Amino acid sequence: MSHLLKISKYVLYDIARNKVMIAYTLFLLIASMGLFQMEENSSKAVLSLLNIVLIVIPLVSLVFSTIHWYNSYEFIELMLTQPLSRNKVLLSEYAGISSSLVVAVLIGLGVPILIYNFNAVGLSLLLIGCLLSLVFTSISFWASVKSRDKARGIGVALLLWFYFTLIFDGLLLLVLFAFSDYPLEKFTLIVSSLNPIDLGRIFIMLQMDVSALMGYTGAIYKEFFGSSLGLLYTLGIMILWTILPLWLALISFRKKDL
Amino acid sequence: MIKIQNIRKRFKRLNALNDITVEFRKGQVIALIGPNGSGKTTLIRSILGLVKPDSGKIYCNDIAINETVEYRDNIGYMPQVGRYPDNMKVGQLFTLIKNIRGLEKNTDEELYYKFKLDTILEKPMRTLSGGTRQKVSAALAFLFDPEILILDEPTAGLDPLSSEILKSKIIAEKKRGKLILITSHVLSDLEEFTTDIMYLNEGKMIFFKSIDEVRSETGEDKLSKSIARIMRDQQKTELQYFKIAR
């Protein structure tokens, strides 16, 4: 355990001086500050911010962790010639990268929310931002362990991002359209759990007043997601989305030739 | 100390290790020799657990290496090409490794001072030349006074002076009864301290003999000449096979 912390501390220290990470934090900070400043109505600003959060955070988490993984390949190899298990090395890398991404979100998004919109909606946005960072770092680890060279790894990361932000929604809409004669509320709820971005979007939207415009379906969802059960459900699914890819990454990393 | 039993490893079409069984004992200095791509580095990396063999077992002090990681506490490894994180400073690297191995351990900082690494502690690894990186790798390998030393092309890239420092260190450690595994193409370097020779070709172990046996069998006094003769003879037999096959 102490080894794990020592290595992640080093990884964190290394990333803290990384220019991309600083730029990412500043971007989040400036974008959210700007939106809160410009919009009269703070809930409107949160809605715009939501879209940035749901697009930018997964993208940066995926691409940054993938590139960092390949760049620290030498470091990983060096650690593995020491008396450290593969699980420990991978988990400490994960802890280092994901915590630095979470810190970036907490500063870039958390500070403006604290100043301008400190309420349930703001906090859920912050929560989803942090959870998405964890989820997509974990997914990128799996992709990077599986693919040997850097170009392919980054390609896979981008493809996954396209899938989760665009393709999945397209497919879902197609299904909903084709079966629009049937009651699909429960189905949609379950299917949206298959995409952490969608789940995050629904969770935040239903904390806001705009959900009143979504009619009967919206009312059903609001009943679910507005309750503490909804919060627990979202948290649970997000944690599952973090653990599962990381676990798969561990399994293939243990067998991998370096 | 290290027992290797029937290990095999294939990389796609390349047969990197083909059924190798061998045992290395305390006090031996083993020179791993063979043409490029004969599986020397793969063998070393299998012992370190970086490469997972397809079949077979490796024991270090009678413990199978896939069951534990603690055996690496007894191994100092100097890689062929020392690759380190770009932003890491030399000083940080040493602190980190010391932290991992345990601060309470006795450290052997002879090479660290002889290579004058204490004067470049603030330099990031990416600014170091290839030779200086080799010095860092060597100092790290010897730092924890391990029972087993694995040196992959240790003198390649080192200047003559540093090369001599490293060689005399290897001789000193040999006298202290350590197991040392070395690969090198510079046979004259190996001459001074090798006790046994393991010859690999295309993933197969051609022989594993003591240096005296090799000398008497080839009738050559110099190691480089005996090995050159063995390689030549082998090529001849291969050529004959080739002719017969045609």
CSV table of N, CA, C and O in Angstrom, one decimal, chain B residues 33-99:
chain,number,residue,atom,x,y,z
B,33,ILE,N,26.1,-15.6,-24.6
B,33,ILE,CA,26.6,-15.2,-25.9
B,33,ILE,C,25.7,-15.8,-27.0
B,33,ILE,O,25.1,-16.9,-26.9
B,34,GLY,N,25.6,-15.1,-28.1
B,34,GLY,CA,24.9,-15.6,-29.3
B,34,GLY,C,24.7,-14.5,-30.3
B,34,GLY,O,24.9,-13.3,-29.9
B,35,PRO,N,24.4,-14.8,-31.5
B,35,PRO,CA,24.2,-13.7,-32.5
B,35,PRO,C,23.0,-12.9,-32.1
B,35,PRO,O,22.2,-13.2,-31.2
B,36,ASN,N,22.8,-11.8,-32.9
B,36,ASN,CA,21.7,-10.9,-32.6
B,36,ASN,C,20.4,-11.6,-32.8
B,36,ASN,O,20.3,-12.4,-33.7
B,37,GLY,N,19.4,-11.4,-31.9
B,37,GLY,CA,18.1,-12.0,-32.1
B,37,GLY,C,18.2,-13.5,-31.7
B,37,GLY,O,17.3,-14.3,-32.1
B,38,SER,N,19.1,-13.9,-30.9
B,38,SER,CA,19.2,-15.3,-30.5
B,38,SER,C,18.4,-15.6,-29.2
B,38,SER,O,18.3,-16.8,-28.8
B,39,GLY,N,17.9,-14.6,-28.6
B,39,GLY,CA,17.0,-14.8,-27.4
B,39,GLY,C,17.6,-14.5,-26.1
B,39,GLY,O,17.1,-14.8,-25.0
B,40,LYS,N,18.8,-13.8,-26.1
B,40,LYS,CA,19.5,-13.5,-24.9
B,40,LYS,C,18.7,-12.5,-24.0
B,40,LYS,O,18.4,-12.8,-22.8
B,41,THR,N,18.2,-11.4,-24.6
B,41,THR,CA,17.5,-10.4,-23.9
B,41,THR,C,16.1,-11.0,-23.4
B,41,THR,O,15.7,-10.8,-22.3
B,42,THR,N,15.5,-11.8,-24.3
B,42,THR,CA,14.2,-12.4,-23.9
B,42,THR,C,14.4,-13.3,-22.7
B,42,THR,O,13.6,-13.3,-21.8
B,43,LEU,N,15.5,-14.1,-22.6
B,43,LEU,CA,15.8,-14.9,-21.5
B,43,LEU,C,15.9,-14.1,-20.2
B,43,LEU,O,15.3,-14.4,-19.2
B,44,ILE,N,16.7,-13.0,-20.3
B,44,ILE,CA,16.9,-12.1,-19.2
B,44,ILE,C,15.6,-11.5,-18.7
B,44,ILE,O,15.2,-11.5,-17.6
B,45,ARG,N,14.8,-11.0,-19.7
B,45,ARG,CA,13.5,-10.4,-19.4
B,45,ARG,C,12.5,-11.4,-18.8
B,45,ARG,O,11.6,-11.0,-18.1
B,46,SER,N,12.7,-12.7,-19.2
B,46,SER,CA,11.8,-13.7,-18.6
B,46,SER,C,12.1,-13.9,-17.2
B,46,SER,O,11.3,-14.1,-16.3
B,47,ILE,N,13.5,-13.9,-16.9
B,47,ILE,CA,13.9,-14.1,-15.5
B,47,ILE,C,13.3,-12.9,-14.6
B,47,ILE,O,12.9,-13.1,-13.5
B,48,LEU,N,13.3,-11.7,-15.2
B,48,LEU,CA,12.8,-10.5,-14.5
B,48,LEU,C,11.3,-10.5,-14.4
B,48,LEU,O,10.8,-9.6,-13.7
B,49,GLY,N,10.7,-11.3,-15.2
B,49,GLY,CA,9.2,-11.3,-15.2
B,49,GLY,C,8.6,-10.3,-16.1
B,49,GLY,O,7.4,-10.1,-16.1
B,50,LEU,N,9.4,-9.7,-16.9
B,50,LEU,CA,8.9,-8.7,-17.9
B,50,LEU,C,8.2,-9.4,-19.1
B,50,LEU,O,7.3,-8.9,-19.7
B,51,VAL,N,8.8,-10.5,-19.4
B,51,VAL,CA,8.2,-11.3,-20.5
B,51,VAL,C,7.7,-12.6,-19.8
B,51,VAL,O,8.3,-13.2,-19.0
B,52,LYS,N,6.5,-12.9,-20.2
B,52,LYS,CA,5.8,-14.1,-19.6
B,52,LYS,C,6.0,-15.3,-20.6
B,52,LYS,O,5.5,-15.3,-21.7
B,53,PRO,N,6.8,-16.3,-20.2
B,53,PRO,CA,7.0,-17.5,-21.1
B,53,PRO,C,5.7,-18.2,-21.4
B,53,PRO,O,4.8,-18.2,-20.6
B,54,ASP,N,5.6,-18.8,-22.6
B,54,ASP,CA,4.4,-19.6,-23.0
B,54,ASP,C,4.3,-20.8,-22.1
B,54,ASP,O,3.2,-21.2,-21.8
B,55,SER,N,5.4,-21.5,-21.9
B,55,SER,CA,5.4,-22.6,-21.0
B,55,SER,C,6.7,-22.7,-20.3
B,55,SER,O,7.7,-22.1,-20.6
B,56,GLY,N,6.8,-23.6,-19.3
B,56,GLY,CA,8.0,-23.8,-18.5
B,56,GLY,C,8.0,-22.9,-17.2
B,56,GLY,O,7.1,-22.1,-17.1
B,57,LYS,N,9.0,-23.2,-16.4
B,57,LYS,CA,9.0,-22.5,-15.1
B,57,LYS,C,10.3,-21.9,-14.8
B,57,LYS,O,11.4,-22.5,-15.2
B,58,ILE,N,10.4,-20.9,-14.1
B,58,ILE,CA,11.6,-20.3,-13.6
B,58,ILE,C,11.6,-20.2,-12.1
B,58,ILE,O,10.6,-19.7,-11.6
B,59,TYR,N,12.6,-20.7,-11.5
B,59,TYR,CA,12.7,-20.6,-10.0
B,59,TYR,C,13.8,-19.7,-9.6
B,59,TYR,O,14.9,-19.8,-10.2
B,60,CYS,N,13.6,-18.9,-8.6
B,60,CYS,CA,14.7,-18.1,-8.1
B,60,CYS,C,14.7,-18.4,-6.6
B,60,CYS,O,13.8,-18.2,-5.9
B,61,ASN,N,15.8,-19.0,-6.2
B,61,ASN,CA,16.0,-19.5,-4.8
B,61,ASN,C,14.8,-20.4,-4.4
B,61,ASN,O,14.2,-20.3,-3.4
B,62,ASP,N,14.5,-21.3,-5.4
B,62,ASP,CA,13.5,-22.4,-5.2
B,62,ASP,C,12.0,-21.8,-5.1
B,62,ASP,O,11.1,-22.6,-4.8
B,63,ILE,N,11.8,-20.6,-5.4
B,63,ILE,CA,10.5,-20.1,-5.5
B,63,ILE,C,10.1,-19.7,-6.9
B,63,ILE,O,10.9,-19.0,-7.6
B,64,ALA,N,9.0,-20.2,-7.4
B,64,ALA,CA,8.6,-19.9,-8.8
B,64,ALA,C,8.3,-18.4,-8.9
B,64,ALA,O,7.7,-17.9,-8.0
B,65,ILE,N,8.9,-17.9,-9.9
B,65,ILE,CA,8.9,-16.4,-10.0
B,65,ILE,C,7.5,-15.8,-10.3
B,65,ILE,O,7.2,-14.6,-10.1
B,66,ASN,N,6.6,-16.7,-10.8
B,66,ASN,CA,5.3,-16.1,-11.1
B,66,ASN,C,4.4,-16.0,-9.9
B,66,ASN,O,3.3,-15.6,-9.9
B,67,GLU,N,4.9,-16.6,-8.8
B,67,GLU,CA,4.1,-16.6,-7.6
B,67,GLU,C,4.4,-15.4,-6.7
B,67,GLU,O,3.6,-15.0,-5.8
B,68,THR,N,5.5,-14.8,-6.9
B,68,THR,CA,5.9,-13.7,-5.9
B,68,THR,C,6.7,-12.6,-6.7
B,68,THR,O,7.1,-12.8,-7.8
B,69,VAL,N,6.8,-11.4,-6.1
B,69,VAL,CA,7.6,-10.4,-6.7
B,69,VAL,C,8.8,-10.1,-5.8
B,69,VAL,O,9.7,-9.4,-6.2
B,70,GLU,N,8.8,-10.6,-4.6
B,70,GLU,CA,9.9,-10.3,-3.7
B,70,GLU,C,11.2,-10.8,-4.2
B,70,GLU,O,12.2,-10.2,-3.8
B,71,TYR,N,11.2,-11.8,-5.0
B,71,TYR,CA,12.5,-12.3,-5.5
B,71,TYR,C,13.3,-11.2,-6.2
B,71,TYR,O,14.5,-11.2,-6.2
B,72,ARG,N,12.6,-10.2,-6.7
B,72,ARG,CA,13.3,-9.1,-7.5
B,72,ARG,C,14.1,-8.2,-6.5
B,72,ARG,O,14.9,-7.4,-6.9
B,73,ASP,N,13.8,-8.4,-5.2
B,73,ASP,CA,14.6,-7.7,-4.2
B,73,ASP,C,16.1,-8.1,-4.3
B,73,ASP,O,16.9,-7.3,-3.9
B,74,ASN,N,16.3,-9.3,-4.7
B,74,ASN,CA,17.7,-9.9,-4.8
B,74,ASN,C,18.3,-9.7,-6.1
B,74,ASN,O,19.4,-10.2,-6.4
B,75,ILE,N,17.6,-9.0,-7.0
B,75,ILE,CA,18.2,-8.8,-8.4
B,75,ILE,C,18.5,-7.4,-8.7
B,75,ILE,O,17.7,-6.5,-8.4
B,76,GLY,N,19.7,-7.1,-9.2
B,76,GLY,CA,20.0,-5.8,-9.7
B,76,GLY,C,20.1,-6.0,-11.2
B,76,GLY,O,20.7,-6.8,-11.8
B,77,TYR,N,19.3,-5.1,-11.9
B,77,TYR,CA,19.2,-5.3,-13.4
B,77,TYR,C,19.7,-4.0,-14.1
B,77,TYR,O,19.3,-2.9,-13.8
B,78,MET,N,20.6,-4.2,-15.0
B,78,MET,CA,21.1,-3.1,-15.9
B,78,MET,C,20.6,-3.4,-17.3
B,78,MET,O,21.1,-4.3,-17.9
B,79,PRO,N,19.6,-2.6,-17.8
B,79,PRO,CA,19.1,-2.9,-19.1
B,79,PRO,C,20.1,-2.5,-20.3
B,79,PRO,O,21.0,-1.7,-20.0
B,80,GLN,N,19.8,-3.1,-21.4
B,80,GLN,CA,20.6,-2.8,-22.6
B,80,GLN,C,20.6,-1.3,-22.9
B,80,GLN,O,21.6,-0.7,-23.1
B,81,VAL,N,19.4,-0.7,-23.0
B,81,VAL,CA,19.2,0.7,-23.2
B,81,VAL,C,18.4,1.2,-22.0
B,81,VAL,O,17.3,0.8,-21.8
B,82,GLY,N,19.1,2.1,-21.2
B,82,GLY,CA,18.4,2.6,-20.1
B,82,GLY,C,17.4,3.7,-20.5
B,82,GLY,O,17.8,4.7,-20.9
B,83,ARG,N,16.1,3.4,-20.4
B,83,ARG,CA,15.1,4.4,-20.7
B,83,ARG,C,14.4,4.8,-19.5
B,83,ARG,O,13.9,4.0,-18.7
B,84,TYR,N,14.4,6.1,-19.2
B,84,TYR,CA,13.8,6.6,-18.0
B,84,TYR,C,12.9,7.7,-18.3
B,84,TYR,O,12.9,8.3,-19.4
B,85,PRO,N,12.0,8.0,-17.4
B,85,PRO,CA,11.0,9.1,-17.7
B,85,PRO,C,11.8,10.4,-18.0
B,85,PRO,O,12.7,10.8,-17.3
B,86,ASP,N,11.3,11.1,-19.0
B,86,ASP,CA,12.0,12.3,-19.5
B,86,ASP,C,12.2,13.4,-18.4
B,86,ASP,O,13.2,14.0,-18.2
B,87,ASN,N,11.1,13.7,-17.7
B,87,ASN,CA,11.1,14.8,-16.7
B,87,ASN,C,11.8,14.5,-15.4
B,87,ASN,O,12.0,15.4,-14.6
B,88,MET,N,12.0,13.2,-15.2
B,88,MET,CA,12.6,12.8,-13.9
B,88,MET,C,14.0,13.3,-13.8
B,88,MET,O,14.8,13.1,-14.7
B,89,LYS,N,14.4,13.8,-12.6
B,89,LYS,CA,15.7,14.2,-12.4
B,89,LYS,C,16.5,13.0,-11.8
B,89,LYS,O,15.9,12.1,-11.2
B,90,VAL,N,17.8,13.1,-12.0
B,90,VAL,CA,18.7,12.0,-11.6
B,90,VAL,C,18.5,11.7,-10.1
B,90,VAL,O,18.3,10.6,-9.7
B,91,GLY,N,18.5,12.8,-9.3
B,91,GLY,CA,18.3,12.7,-7.9
B,91,GLY,C,17.0,12.0,-7.5
B,91,GLY,O,16.9,11.1,-6.7
B,92,GLN,N,15.9,12.5,-8.2
B,92,GLN,CA,14.6,11.9,-8.0
B,92,GLN,C,14.5,10.4,-8.2
B,92,GLN,O,13.9,9.7,-7.5
B,93,LEU,N,15.2,10.0,-9.3
B,93,LEU,CA,15.2,8.6,-9.7
B,93,LEU,C,15.8,7.8,-8.5
B,93,LEU,O,15.2,6.8,-8.1
B,94,PHE,N,16.9,8.2,-8.0
B,94,PHE,CA,17.6,7.5,-6.9
B,94,PHE,C,16.7,7.5,-5.7
B,94,PHE,O,16.6,6.5,-5.0
B,95,THR,N,16.1,8.6,-5.4
B,95,THR,CA,15.3,8.7,-4.2
B,95,THR,C,14.1,7.7,-4.3
B,95,THR,O,13.7,7.0,-3.3
B,96,LEU,N,13.5,7.8,-5.5
B,96,LEU,CA,12.3,6.9,-5.7
B,96,LEU,C,12.6,5.5,-5.5
B,96,LEU,O,11.9,4.7,-4.8
B,97,ILE,N,13.7,5.0,-6.2
B,97,ILE,CA,14.1,3.6,-6.1
B,97,ILE,C,14.4,3.2,-4.7
B,97,ILE,O,14.1,2.2,-4.2
B,98,LYS,N,15.1,4.1,-4.0
B,98,LYS,CA,15.5,3.8,-2.6
B,98,LYS,C,14.2,3.7,-1.8
B,98,LYS,O,14.1,2.8,-0.9
B,99,ASN,N,13.2,4.5,-2.0
B,99,ASN,CA,12.0,4.5,-1.3
B,99,ASN,C,11.3,3.2,-1.5
B,99,ASN,O,10.6,2.6,-0.6
